[in-house]
Each structure stands twice: as C-alpha cells, then as structure tokens.
mmCIF file of C-alpha atoms and ligand atoms in Angstrom:
data_model
loop_
_atom_site.group_PDB
_atom_site.id
_atom_site.type_symbol
_atom_site.label_atom_id
_atom_site.label_comp_id
_atom_site.label_asym_id
_atom_site.label_seq_id
_atom_site.Cartn_x
_atom_site.Cartn_y
_atom_site.Cartn_z
ATOM 1 C CA MET A 53 -0.082 -0.008 -0.025
ATOM 2 C CA ARG A 54 0.925 3.557 -0.047
ATOM 3 C CA THR A 55 -0.070 6.788 1.742
ATOM 4 C CA PRO A 56 -2.322 7.917 -1.084
ATOM 5 C CA ALA A 57 -4.348 4.871 -0.568
ATOM 6 C CA LEU A 58 -5.338 6.536 2.646
ATOM 7 C CA ILE A 59 -6.147 9.731 1.151
ATOM 8 C CA LEU A 60 -8.368 8.004 -1.379
ATOM 9 C CA ALA A 61 -10.147 6.399 1.406
ATOM 10 C CA ALA A 62 -11.130 9.698 2.773
ATOM 11 C CA LEU A 63 -12.191 11.008 -0.557
ATOM 12 C CA VAL A 64 -14.574 8.022 -1.322
ATOM 13 C CA ALA A 65 -15.770 7.147 2.092
ATOM 14 C CA ALA A 66 -19.308 6.937 2.620
ATOM 15 C CA PRO A 67 -20.249 8.546 4.983
ATOM 16 C CA PRO A 68 -17.296 10.802 5.607
ATOM 17 C CA LEU A 69 -15.834 10.983 8.942
ATOM 18 C CA ALA A 70 -15.153 14.240 10.615
ATOM 19 C CA GLY A 71 -12.680 16.581 9.255
ATOM 20 C CA GLN A 72 -9.231 17.122 10.895
ATOM 21 C CA GLY A 73 -9.422 18.265 14.259
ATOM 22 C CA GLN A 74 -12.746 16.820 14.745
ATOM 23 C CA ALA A 75 -13.643 13.471 16.301
ATOM 24 C CA PRO A 76 -16.193 11.548 14.407
ATOM 25 C CA SER A 77 -19.583 11.447 16.095
ATOM 26 C CA PRO A 78 -20.676 8.064 17.544
ATOM 27 C CA ALA A 79 -23.268 7.932 14.634
ATOM 28 C CA GLN A 80 -20.621 8.261 12.005
ATOM 29 C CA GLN A 81 -18.520 5.631 13.307
ATOM 30 C CA ALA A 82 -21.516 3.385 13.705
ATOM 31 C CA ALA A 83 -21.984 4.065 9.977
ATOM 32 C CA VAL A 84 -18.655 3.087 9.066
ATOM 33 C CA ARG A 85 -18.831 -0.153 11.268
ATOM 34 C CA ALA A 86 -22.322 -0.991 9.569
ATOM 35 C CA ARG A 87 -20.547 -0.728 6.156
ATOM 36 C CA GLN A 88 -17.705 -3.004 7.069
ATOM 37 C CA GLU A 89 -20.292 -5.477 8.560
ATOM 38 C CA LEU A 90 -22.439 -5.316 5.446
ATOM 39 C CA PHE A 91 -19.549 -6.365 3.278
ATOM 40 C CA ARG A 92 -18.362 -8.931 5.727
ATOM 41 C CA ALA A 93 -21.034 -11.290 4.444
ATOM 42 C CA LYS A 94 -19.975 -10.912 0.783
ATOM 43 C CA ARG A 95 -17.619 -13.288 -0.563
ATOM 44 C CA VAL A 96 -15.888 -13.651 -3.832
ATOM 45 C CA PRO A 97 -17.548 -16.391 -6.015
ATOM 46 C CA ARG A 98 -16.533 -19.809 -4.653
ATOM 47 C CA GLU A 99 -14.647 -21.779 -7.098
ATOM 48 C CA ALA A 100 -13.468 -25.552 -7.022
ATOM 49 C CA GLY A 101 -9.836 -26.586 -6.741
ATOM 50 C CA PHE A 102 -6.898 -25.227 -4.888
ATOM 51 C CA ARG A 103 -7.402 -21.469 -4.464
ATOM 52 C CA VAL A 104 -4.714 -18.815 -4.359
ATOM 53 C CA PHE A 105 -5.335 -15.198 -3.056
ATOM 54 C CA ILE A 106 -2.850 -12.709 -4.422
ATOM 55 C CA VAL A 107 -2.077 -9.307 -3.173
ATOM 56 C CA PRO A 108 -0.050 -7.324 -5.629
ATOM 57 C CA ASP A 109 1.599 -3.974 -4.379
ATOM 58 C CA MET A 110 3.803 -1.808 -6.502
ATOM 59 C CA GLU A 111 6.742 -0.419 -4.434
ATOM 60 C CA GLY A 112 8.436 -3.756 -4.142
ATOM 61 C CA MET A 113 7.970 -4.867 -7.807
ATOM 62 C CA GLY A 114 10.529 -5.539 -10.332
ATOM 63 C CA SER A 115 12.276 -2.164 -11.538
ATOM 64 C CA ALA A 116 10.191 0.226 -9.464
ATOM 65 C CA VAL A 117 12.287 2.682 -7.478
ATOM 66 C CA ASP A 118 10.636 5.993 -7.502
ATOM 67 C CA ILE A 119 7.251 7.367 -6.141
ATOM 68 C CA HIS A 120 6.277 8.810 -9.721
ATOM 69 C CA GLU A 121 6.344 5.260 -10.926
ATOM 70 C CA VAL A 122 3.681 4.152 -8.659
ATOM 71 C CA ILE A 123 1.475 7.144 -8.141
ATOM 72 C CA ALA A 124 -1.503 8.155 -10.770
ATOM 73 C CA GLY A 125 -1.829 11.843 -9.452
ATOM 74 C CA ASN A 126 -5.387 11.491 -8.760
ATOM 75 C CA GLU A 127 -4.958 10.380 -5.096
ATOM 76 C CA GLY A 128 -5.389 13.618 -3.414
ATOM 77 C CA GLU A 129 -3.954 17.420 -3.637
ATOM 78 C CA ARG A 130 -0.512 16.413 -2.208
ATOM 79 C CA TYR A 131 -0.119 13.607 -4.935
ATOM 80 C CA ARG A 132 -0.659 15.600 -7.972
ATOM 81 C CA THR A 133 2.884 16.465 -8.692
ATOM 82 C CA LEU A 134 4.276 13.027 -7.548
ATOM 83 C CA THR A 135 3.133 11.314 -10.684
ATOM 84 C CA SER A 136 4.528 11.061 -14.359
ATOM 85 C CA PRO A 137 1.572 9.334 -16.035
ATOM 86 C CA ASP A 138 4.083 7.826 -18.681
ATOM 87 C CA TYR A 139 5.905 5.998 -15.861
ATOM 88 C CA TRP A 140 2.801 5.045 -13.984
ATOM 89 C CA ASP A 141 1.255 3.769 -17.127
ATOM 90 C CA ARG A 142 4.118 1.614 -17.739
ATOM 91 C CA PHE A 143 4.436 0.285 -14.509
ATOM 92 C CA ARG A 144 0.706 -0.775 -14.341
ATOM 93 C CA LEU A 145 1.490 -3.141 -17.312
ATOM 94 C CA LEU A 146 4.503 -4.623 -15.574
ATOM 95 C CA LEU A 147 2.563 -5.084 -12.396
ATOM 96 C CA THR A 148 -0.244 -6.988 -14.381
ATOM 97 C CA LYS A 149 2.410 -9.090 -15.955
ATOM 98 C CA GLU A 150 3.853 -9.955 -12.427
ATOM 99 C CA VAL A 151 0.553 -10.984 -11.238
ATOM 100 C CA ASN A 152 0.033 -13.159 -14.395
ATOM 101 C CA ALA A 153 3.475 -14.828 -13.998
ATOM 102 C CA THR A 154 2.606 -15.587 -10.270
ATOM 103 C CA ILE A 155 -0.807 -17.092 -11.459
ATOM 104 C CA ALA A 156 0.756 -19.058 -14.226
ATOM 105 C CA GLY A 157 3.440 -20.543 -11.872
ATOM 106 C CA ALA A 158 0.808 -21.412 -9.454
ATOM 107 C CA ARG A 159 -1.295 -23.192 -12.049
ATOM 108 C CA THR A 160 1.617 -25.311 -13.048
ATOM 109 C CA ALA A 161 1.702 -26.873 -9.599
ATOM 110 C CA GLY A 162 -1.956 -27.537 -9.557
ATOM 111 C CA ALA A 163 -3.930 -24.363 -8.385
ATOM 112 C CA ARG A 164 -7.068 -23.779 -10.088
ATOM 113 C CA SER A 165 -8.747 -20.747 -8.530
ATOM 114 C CA PHE A 166 -7.271 -17.228 -8.403
ATOM 115 C CA VAL A 167 -8.478 -14.052 -6.653
ATOM 116 C CA VAL A 168 -6.303 -10.855 -6.994
ATOM 117 C CA ASN A 169 -6.964 -8.003 -4.585
ATOM 118 C CA GLU A 170 -5.449 -4.875 -5.384
ATOM 119 C CA GLY A 171 -2.969 -4.004 -2.587
ATOM 120 C CA HIS A 172 -1.534 -0.573 -4.094
ATOM 121 C CA GLY A 173 -3.413 2.746 -3.257
ATOM 122 C CA GLY A 174 -2.292 4.415 -6.391
ATOM 123 C CA ASN A 175 -5.243 5.283 -8.799
ATOM 124 C CA MET A 176 -7.590 4.349 -5.985
ATOM 125 C CA PHE A 177 -6.518 0.712 -5.643
ATOM 126 C CA ALA A 178 -7.138 0.072 -9.413
ATOM 127 C CA ASN A 179 -3.751 -0.595 -11.008
ATOM 128 C CA VAL A 180 -3.861 -3.913 -12.380
ATOM 129 C CA LEU A 181 -5.116 -3.673 -15.962
ATOM 130 C CA PRO A 182 -8.374 -5.872 -15.998
ATOM 131 C CA TRP A 183 -8.066 -6.566 -19.849
ATOM 132 C CA ASP A 184 -4.513 -7.861 -19.678
ATOM 133 C CA LEU A 185 -5.027 -9.883 -16.459
ATOM 134 C CA ASP A 186 -5.210 -13.780 -16.782
ATOM 135 C CA THR A 187 -8.805 -14.550 -17.560
ATOM 136 C CA ALA A 188 -9.165 -17.159 -14.821
ATOM 137 C CA ALA A 189 -8.609 -14.405 -12.194
ATOM 138 C CA ILE A 190 -11.372 -12.771 -10.033
ATOM 139 C CA LEU A 191 -10.081 -9.100 -9.489
ATOM 140 C CA VAL A 192 -11.095 -7.000 -6.334
ATOM 141 C CA ARG A 193 -10.331 -3.284 -7.043
ATOM 142 C CA GLY A 194 -11.186 -0.058 -5.644
ATOM 143 C CA PHE A 195 -11.312 1.600 -2.262
ATOM 144 C CA PRO A 196 -12.386 1.874 0.516
ATOM 145 C CA LYS A 197 -12.935 -1.789 1.288
ATOM 146 C CA PRO A 198 -13.384 -3.276 4.794
ATOM 147 C CA LEU A 199 -10.096 -5.362 5.191
ATOM 148 C CA VAL A 200 -8.120 -3.191 2.962
ATOM 149 C CA MET A 201 -5.271 -5.514 1.522
ATOM 150 C CA VAL A 202 -7.030 -8.809 2.188
ATOM 151 C CA THR A 203 -10.739 -8.019 1.406
ATOM 152 C CA GLY A 204 -12.351 -11.089 0.267
ATOM 153 C CA ILE A 205 -10.086 -13.649 1.729
ATOM 154 C CA ASP A 206 -11.630 -16.461 3.785
ATOM 155 C CA SER A 207 -10.937 -19.865 4.948
ATOM 156 C CA THR A 208 -11.473 -21.588 1.477
ATOM 157 C CA PHE A 209 -8.172 -20.325 0.325
ATOM 158 C CA GLY A 210 -5.191 -22.807 0.123
ATOM 159 C CA THR A 211 -2.730 -19.900 0.170
ATOM 160 C CA LEU A 212 -1.821 -16.280 0.195
ATOM 161 C CA MET A 213 0.777 -14.605 -1.805
ATOM 162 C CA PHE A 214 2.240 -10.964 -1.830
ATOM 163 C CA THR A 215 3.964 -9.541 -4.768
ATOM 164 C CA GLY A 216 5.711 -6.248 -4.953
ATOM 165 C CA ALA A 217 5.573 -5.744 -1.195
ATOM 166 C CA HIS A 218 7.727 -3.009 0.539
ATOM 167 C CA ALA A 219 9.613 -2.991 3.612
ATOM 168 C CA ASN A 220 8.465 -1.343 7.073
ATOM 169 C CA ALA A 221 8.263 2.234 7.986
ATOM 170 C CA GLY A 222 11.668 3.343 9.181
ATOM 171 C CA SER A 223 13.638 0.547 7.444
ATOM 172 C CA PRO A 224 16.212 1.261 4.690
ATOM 173 C CA GLY A 225 13.973 -0.514 1.968
ATOM 174 C CA VAL A 226 12.740 1.240 -1.364
ATOM 175 C CA MET A 227 9.714 3.576 -0.646
ATOM 176 C CA ALA A 228 9.272 1.897 2.735
ATOM 177 C CA HIS A 229 6.172 2.629 4.982
ATOM 178 C CA ASN A 230 3.604 1.047 6.824
ATOM 179 C CA PHE A 231 -0.100 2.278 6.451
ATOM 180 C CA ALA A 232 -0.524 5.479 8.548
ATOM 181 C CA PHE A 233 2.228 4.621 11.111
ATOM 182 C CA ASP A 234 5.693 5.141 12.001
ATOM 183 C CA SER A 235 5.442 2.170 14.301
ATOM 184 C CA PHE A 236 3.026 -0.965 14.428
ATOM 185 C CA THR A 237 3.437 -3.964 16.813
ATOM 186 C CA VAL A 238 1.244 -6.819 18.057
ATOM 187 C CA ASN A 239 2.266 -8.212 21.442
ATOM 188 C CA GLY A 240 5.289 -6.185 21.165
ATOM 189 C CA LYS A 241 6.340 -7.686 17.750
ATOM 190 C CA LYS A 242 7.009 -5.336 14.989
ATOM 191 C CA LEU A 243 4.763 -6.004 11.907
ATOM 192 C CA ASN A 244 4.888 -4.534 8.453
ATOM 193 C CA GLU A 245 2.187 -4.639 6.034
ATOM 194 C CA VAL A 246 2.732 -8.193 4.990
ATOM 195 C CA GLY A 247 3.034 -9.078 8.770
ATOM 196 C CA ILE A 248 -0.327 -7.417 9.536
ATOM 197 C CA ASN A 249 -2.358 -9.001 6.715
ATOM 198 C CA ALA A 250 -0.590 -12.388 7.492
ATOM 199 C CA LEU A 251 -2.095 -12.248 11.002
ATOM 200 C CA ILE A 252 -5.526 -11.613 9.704
ATOM 201 C CA ALA A 253 -5.233 -14.422 7.127
ATOM 202 C CA GLY A 254 -3.679 -16.632 9.661
ATOM 203 C CA GLU A 255 -6.700 -16.411 12.015
ATOM 204 C CA MET A 256 -8.714 -18.003 8.981
ATOM 205 C CA GLY A 257 -6.186 -20.698 8.643
ATOM 206 C CA VAL A 258 -4.468 -19.333 5.533
ATOM 207 C CA SER A 259 -0.827 -19.002 5.288
ATOM 208 C CA VAL A 260 1.444 -16.845 3.458
ATOM 209 C CA SER A 261 3.495 -18.811 0.798
ATOM 210 C CA LEU A 262 5.268 -16.225 -1.369
ATOM 211 C CA VAL A 263 6.560 -12.896 -0.714
ATOM 212 C CA SER A 264 8.298 -10.715 -3.412
ATOM 213 C CA GLY A 265 10.047 -7.532 -2.767
ATOM 214 C CA ASP A 266 13.427 -6.021 -2.089
ATOM 215 C CA ASP A 267 16.123 -7.769 0.187
ATOM 216 C CA VAL A 268 14.981 -5.598 3.299
ATOM 217 C CA LEU A 269 11.459 -6.516 3.033
ATOM 218 C CA LEU A 270 12.310 -10.192 2.635
ATOM 219 C CA ALA A 271 14.646 -10.185 5.635
ATOM 220 C CA GLU A 272 12.231 -8.439 7.962
ATOM 221 C CA THR A 273 9.338 -10.427 6.818
ATOM 222 C CA ARG A 274 11.167 -13.830 7.765
ATOM 223 C CA GLU A 275 11.871 -12.175 11.111
ATOM 224 C CA MET A 276 8.244 -11.217 11.754
ATOM 225 C CA ILE A 277 6.170 -14.359 10.268
ATOM 226 C CA GLY A 278 9.013 -17.233 9.990
ATOM 227 C CA GLY A 279 10.841 -18.345 6.758
ATOM 228 C CA ASP A 280 8.220 -20.890 5.543
ATOM 229 C CA PHE A 281 7.488 -18.939 2.558
ATOM 230 C CA VAL A 282 9.120 -18.794 -0.798
ATOM 231 C CA PRO A 283 10.952 -15.521 -1.170
ATOM 232 C CA VAL A 284 11.532 -13.636 -4.524
ATOM 233 C CA LEU A 285 14.112 -10.989 -4.648
ATOM 234 C CA THR A 286 12.950 -8.461 -7.138
ATOM 235 C CA LYS A 287 16.003 -5.930 -6.220
ATOM 236 C CA ARG A 288 18.487 -4.738 -3.614
ATOM 237 C CA ALA A 289 17.790 -1.558 -1.958
ATOM 238 C CA VAL A 290 20.641 0.893 -2.225
ATOM 239 C CA GLY A 291 18.481 3.867 -1.064
ATOM 240 C CA ARG A 292 15.079 4.869 -0.394
ATOM 241 C CA MET A 293 14.457 5.602 -4.138
ATOM 242 C CA ALA A 294 17.366 3.647 -5.591
ATOM 243 C CA ALA A 295 17.966 -0.147 -6.169
ATOM 244 C CA ILE A 296 20.033 -2.733 -7.984
ATOM 245 C CA THR A 297 17.269 -4.314 -10.321
ATOM 246 C CA TYR A 298 16.911 -7.210 -12.891
ATOM 247 C CA SER A 299 15.071 -7.299 -16.136
ATOM 248 C CA PRO A 300 11.311 -7.479 -15.672
ATOM 249 C CA ALA A 301 11.285 -10.639 -17.867
ATOM 250 C CA ARG A 302 13.734 -12.125 -15.336
ATOM 251 C CA VAL A 303 11.626 -11.032 -12.210
ATOM 252 C CA ARG A 304 8.605 -12.706 -13.891
ATOM 253 C CA SER A 305 10.530 -15.844 -14.605
ATOM 254 C CA MET A 306 11.497 -15.948 -10.787
ATOM 255 C CA LEU A 307 7.873 -15.255 -9.735
ATOM 256 C CA ARG A 308 6.650 -18.242 -12.014
ATOM 257 C CA THR A 309 9.173 -20.671 -10.430
ATOM 258 C CA ALA A 310 8.462 -19.349 -7.076
ATOM 259 C CA ALA A 311 4.681 -19.547 -7.106
ATOM 260 C CA ALA A 312 4.939 -23.097 -8.348
ATOM 261 C CA GLU A 313 7.108 -23.958 -5.414
ATOM 262 C CA ALA A 314 4.864 -22.123 -3.172
ATOM 263 C CA VAL A 315 1.738 -24.038 -4.150
ATOM 264 C CA ARG A 316 3.657 -27.432 -3.797
ATOM 265 C CA ARG A 317 4.864 -26.591 -0.259
ATOM 266 C CA GLU A 318 1.335 -25.647 0.743
ATOM 267 C CA MET A 319 -0.187 -28.885 -0.827
ATOM 268 C CA ARG A 320 2.641 -30.728 1.442
ATOM 269 C CA GLY A 321 1.457 -29.030 4.577
ATOM 270 C CA GLN A 322 4.729 -27.269 4.999
ATOM 271 C CA ILE A 323 3.692 -23.812 5.574
ATOM 272 C CA ARG A 324 2.043 -22.928 8.859
ATOM 273 C CA PRO A 325 -0.481 -19.971 9.255
ATOM 274 C CA PHE A 326 1.025 -16.961 11.163
ATOM 275 C CA THR A 327 -0.664 -16.814 14.385
ATOM 276 C CA MET A 328 0.008 -14.904 17.657
ATOM 277 C CA ALA A 329 -1.235 -15.327 21.382
ATOM 278 C CA ARG A 330 -4.651 -13.746 21.934
ATOM 279 C CA PRO A 331 -5.831 -11.242 22.987
ATOM 280 C CA TYR A 332 -3.704 -9.170 20.551
ATOM 281 C CA ARG A 333 -2.122 -6.056 22.161
ATOM 282 C CA VAL A 334 -1.978 -3.661 18.992
ATOM 283 C CA ASP A 335 0.384 -0.657 19.654
ATOM 284 C CA PHE A 336 0.632 1.938 16.971
ATOM 285 C CA THR A 337 2.073 5.314 16.548
ATOM 286 C CA LEU A 338 0.772 7.739 13.990
ATOM 287 C CA ARG A 339 3.140 9.313 11.779
ATOM 288 C CA ALA A 340 5.081 12.201 13.019
ATOM 289 C CA SER A 341 4.150 13.988 9.724
ATOM 290 C CA TYR A 342 0.527 14.147 10.530
ATOM 291 C CA PRO A 343 -1.061 17.291 12.059
ATOM 292 C CA ASP A 344 -2.125 17.053 15.784
ATOM 293 C CA SER A 345 -5.782 17.015 14.491
ATOM 294 C CA VAL A 346 -5.309 13.650 13.251
ATOM 295 C CA VAL A 347 -4.488 12.503 16.701
ATOM 296 C CA THR A 348 -7.495 14.025 18.033
ATOM 297 C CA ALA A 349 -9.512 12.380 15.544
ATOM 298 C CA VAL A 350 -8.214 8.835 16.193
ATOM 299 C CA ALA A 351 -8.525 9.532 19.871
ATOM 300 C CA GLY A 352 -12.255 10.094 19.160
ATOM 301 C CA LEU A 353 -12.675 6.625 17.566
ATOM 302 C CA THR A 354 -14.862 5.449 20.585
ATOM 303 C CA ASP A 355 -16.189 2.587 18.783
ATOM 304 C CA PHE A 356 -12.764 0.635 18.923
ATOM 305 C CA LYS A 357 -12.108 1.049 22.683
ATOM 306 C CA LEU A 358 -8.674 2.729 22.030
ATOM 307 C CA GLU A 359 -6.302 3.578 24.934
ATOM 308 C CA GLN A 360 -4.114 6.488 24.307
ATOM 309 C CA THR A 361 -0.544 5.660 25.401
ATOM 310 C CA GLY A 362 1.402 8.479 24.184
ATOM 311 C CA ALA A 363 1.378 11.792 22.373
ATOM 312 C CA ARG A 364 0.592 10.031 19.080
ATOM 313 C CA SER A 365 0.385 6.405 20.259
ATOM 314 C CA PHE A 366 -2.619 4.129 20.952
ATOM 315 C CA ARG A 367 -3.499 0.661 21.986
ATOM 316 C CA LEU A 368 -5.996 -1.807 21.046
ATOM 317 C CA VAL A 369 -6.605 -4.881 22.797
ATOM 318 C CA THR A 370 -8.803 -7.384 20.781
ATOM 319 C CA ASP A 371 -9.348 -11.195 20.341
ATOM 320 C CA SER A 372 -9.792 -10.494 16.591
ATOM 321 C CA ALA A 373 -7.339 -9.765 13.964
ATOM 322 C CA ARG A 374 -10.267 -8.802 11.654
ATOM 323 C CA GLU A 375 -11.272 -6.144 14.119
ATOM 324 C CA MET A 376 -7.588 -4.967 13.770
ATOM 325 C CA GLY A 377 -8.205 -4.800 10.003
ATOM 326 C CA TYR A 378 -11.306 -2.729 10.421
ATOM 327 C CA LEU A 379 -9.338 -0.365 12.532
ATOM 328 C CA LEU A 380 -6.820 0.174 9.883
ATOM 329 C CA ASP A 381 -9.704 0.840 7.266
ATOM 330 C CA THR A 382 -11.295 3.340 9.664
ATOM 331 C CA ILE A 383 -8.076 5.258 10.568
ATOM 332 C CA GLU A 384 -7.253 5.552 6.858
ATOM 333 C CA GLN A 385 -10.521 7.401 6.497
ATOM 334 C CA VAL A 386 -9.700 9.664 9.356
ATOM 335 C CA VAL A 387 -5.999 10.344 8.531
ATOM 336 C CA LEU A 388 -6.522 11.649 5.151
ATOM 337 C CA ARG A 389 -9.221 14.134 5.318
HETATM 338 ZN ZN1 LIG B 1296 1.659 0.161 -2.408
#
C-alpha cells in the first residue's frame, strides 16, 4: 500500500468521517462499522480446486524505485505532482504481468482458482489492467474496502501470496512505509504490512507461501512471520528511491518458479499459518508528519475502545485480527481528510 491509498479512502468514504481536528461522532462511526459488517457477508465467488489469494503491491515490484512510478496523481492534492503518467502507465502493465506470472506458476503446480485483490493505493486501488489480467482471475479493485489489502479472503483459500511488497516504516527499503504509522506492533512484535495481513489471514487458517520485494522486505518479513514462504528477490535496495534491479522478464520468470514451489509447499502442508497469542495487544504510533488534529480524531474513535498511550500512540486490545483490520480501514479514512 501507500499513503495515497489513505487519502483515497477519505475521498470516497461513505459516509465521511469528521474533518481534521474533529472526532467523528458515534453515529458516523456506527455507519462506518455498518458498512464493514455489510461487506463482511459478501464473498468472492467460490470456485473448485486449490485457491490462491494474491495481493499485488507496486513499491516492491521489479524495477520500481521512484514514487512517480507508482502514483497516478489523482489520489489527493498532495500527490498531483508526484506522478508522471508515462511512468505510472508503464508500471501498471509490468504489475499486471507480475501477477500473471504468479498465476501461471501456481497453475503449473495444480492451483485452479485465483483471486487478486489490489494492494496498492495509487489510482484508488485500481492499478492492475483488467483487460490484460489472466482471464481465470477474479479481481477485487477500488477503495475503501473493509479489510483493505485482504478484502475477500476467507478460509476456503489454500494460500496467500504477496507480490511487489515493500519494507516497513523506518527501514532502509525502497519506498518503505506502513499504512498510517511510524510504528506498529502486536504483542510487542513489529509487523510490516505483510505481517499485519498475514495475521488476519492466519486467523482464518490461511498461510503466506510467497513474498516478493526487495532484500530489506524479505529479511524483515522472515523475522516477523517465519521463513516458510518462498521469497522472490526483485531488487536490492541501495537507497529509499534507488535499487539494483533485474530485467522485468527475469523477475517474472522468478515469480513463475517461486509460485509453483509455493503451491507445492502448501499442498505438502509445509507452511504454517502465522498466528499470535490472544488477546492481541496492538500498539501503534501515528506518523510524526500528520497534524495534531489527526491524533485528536483517532482518539475520538470510541467504537474501537482505543487507549491513548502516548502523544501520538494508541493501544487496541482485541481477540480478533479482523477487528484490527477494520481499525486500519477506519483510521485511513480519518487520517487523510
Ligand atoms: Zn503500495
């Protein structure tokens, strides 16, 4: 994901939460909760055979190093000048081809059903080109969506794969960040975006079998969720917006091979879902770059029983990782107004 995703959420949220500096009213919060629950019952069509859920992001994909390559420019005022349509357009196609390569690889190992949920906030979570996507894939696109990066996943999936993922906020990875946070931990353990979503999926019994991204992302994700997944090293970070890269075709070839191996590992039962002890103690610190009004607004999210633990820090104690996912969706709508 990427910050603009959050902005988008604010733009298209229905109903809108309060503006910056205003805590959303209980009625506004209840309406957001109602929307989350409404879509909870909706599932992607169920299909026979081994099912793969794929979350493609852009920052960690092959060749991408610069924010202009992953932003469409329609995500909010701040992002207008951060795009170059020529770049973004080209990278959409590369993104789509990475997803196709992942599907093709998984298919050779026996996977038969594929759901792709847009994980990147550029262009309002609509970057994959539907007309160029493998025709077997069901595509979840647009924003806001209740579980953001894993909206649509359920216990019928055999595995979860992350392509083009990026490293955690504060790390030396390419375009590193983590939702709206400078820090995010569960039971004291740091989680990046892959880790957070792995926990939500793990609660449904679904494990992560493939992660692609830069070297920093792969190392930290192994540390967080264990090393059972098949890694795909798309590039080596040498700066926040610089990397040693491969040909896109070579990255696709690696994805094909890795996805096949990932499905085989899952079928052999060699990958454990990522779980943590309950209740989950979720501690997060809002980005220092946000105005104080954002802190006030998050403090006003009474629907979530948040405890403020520091100037910009909060704690949620919950037995449900899904609840944590709903909180992420709601915070995104608050932060970016
Ligand atoms: Zn992203």
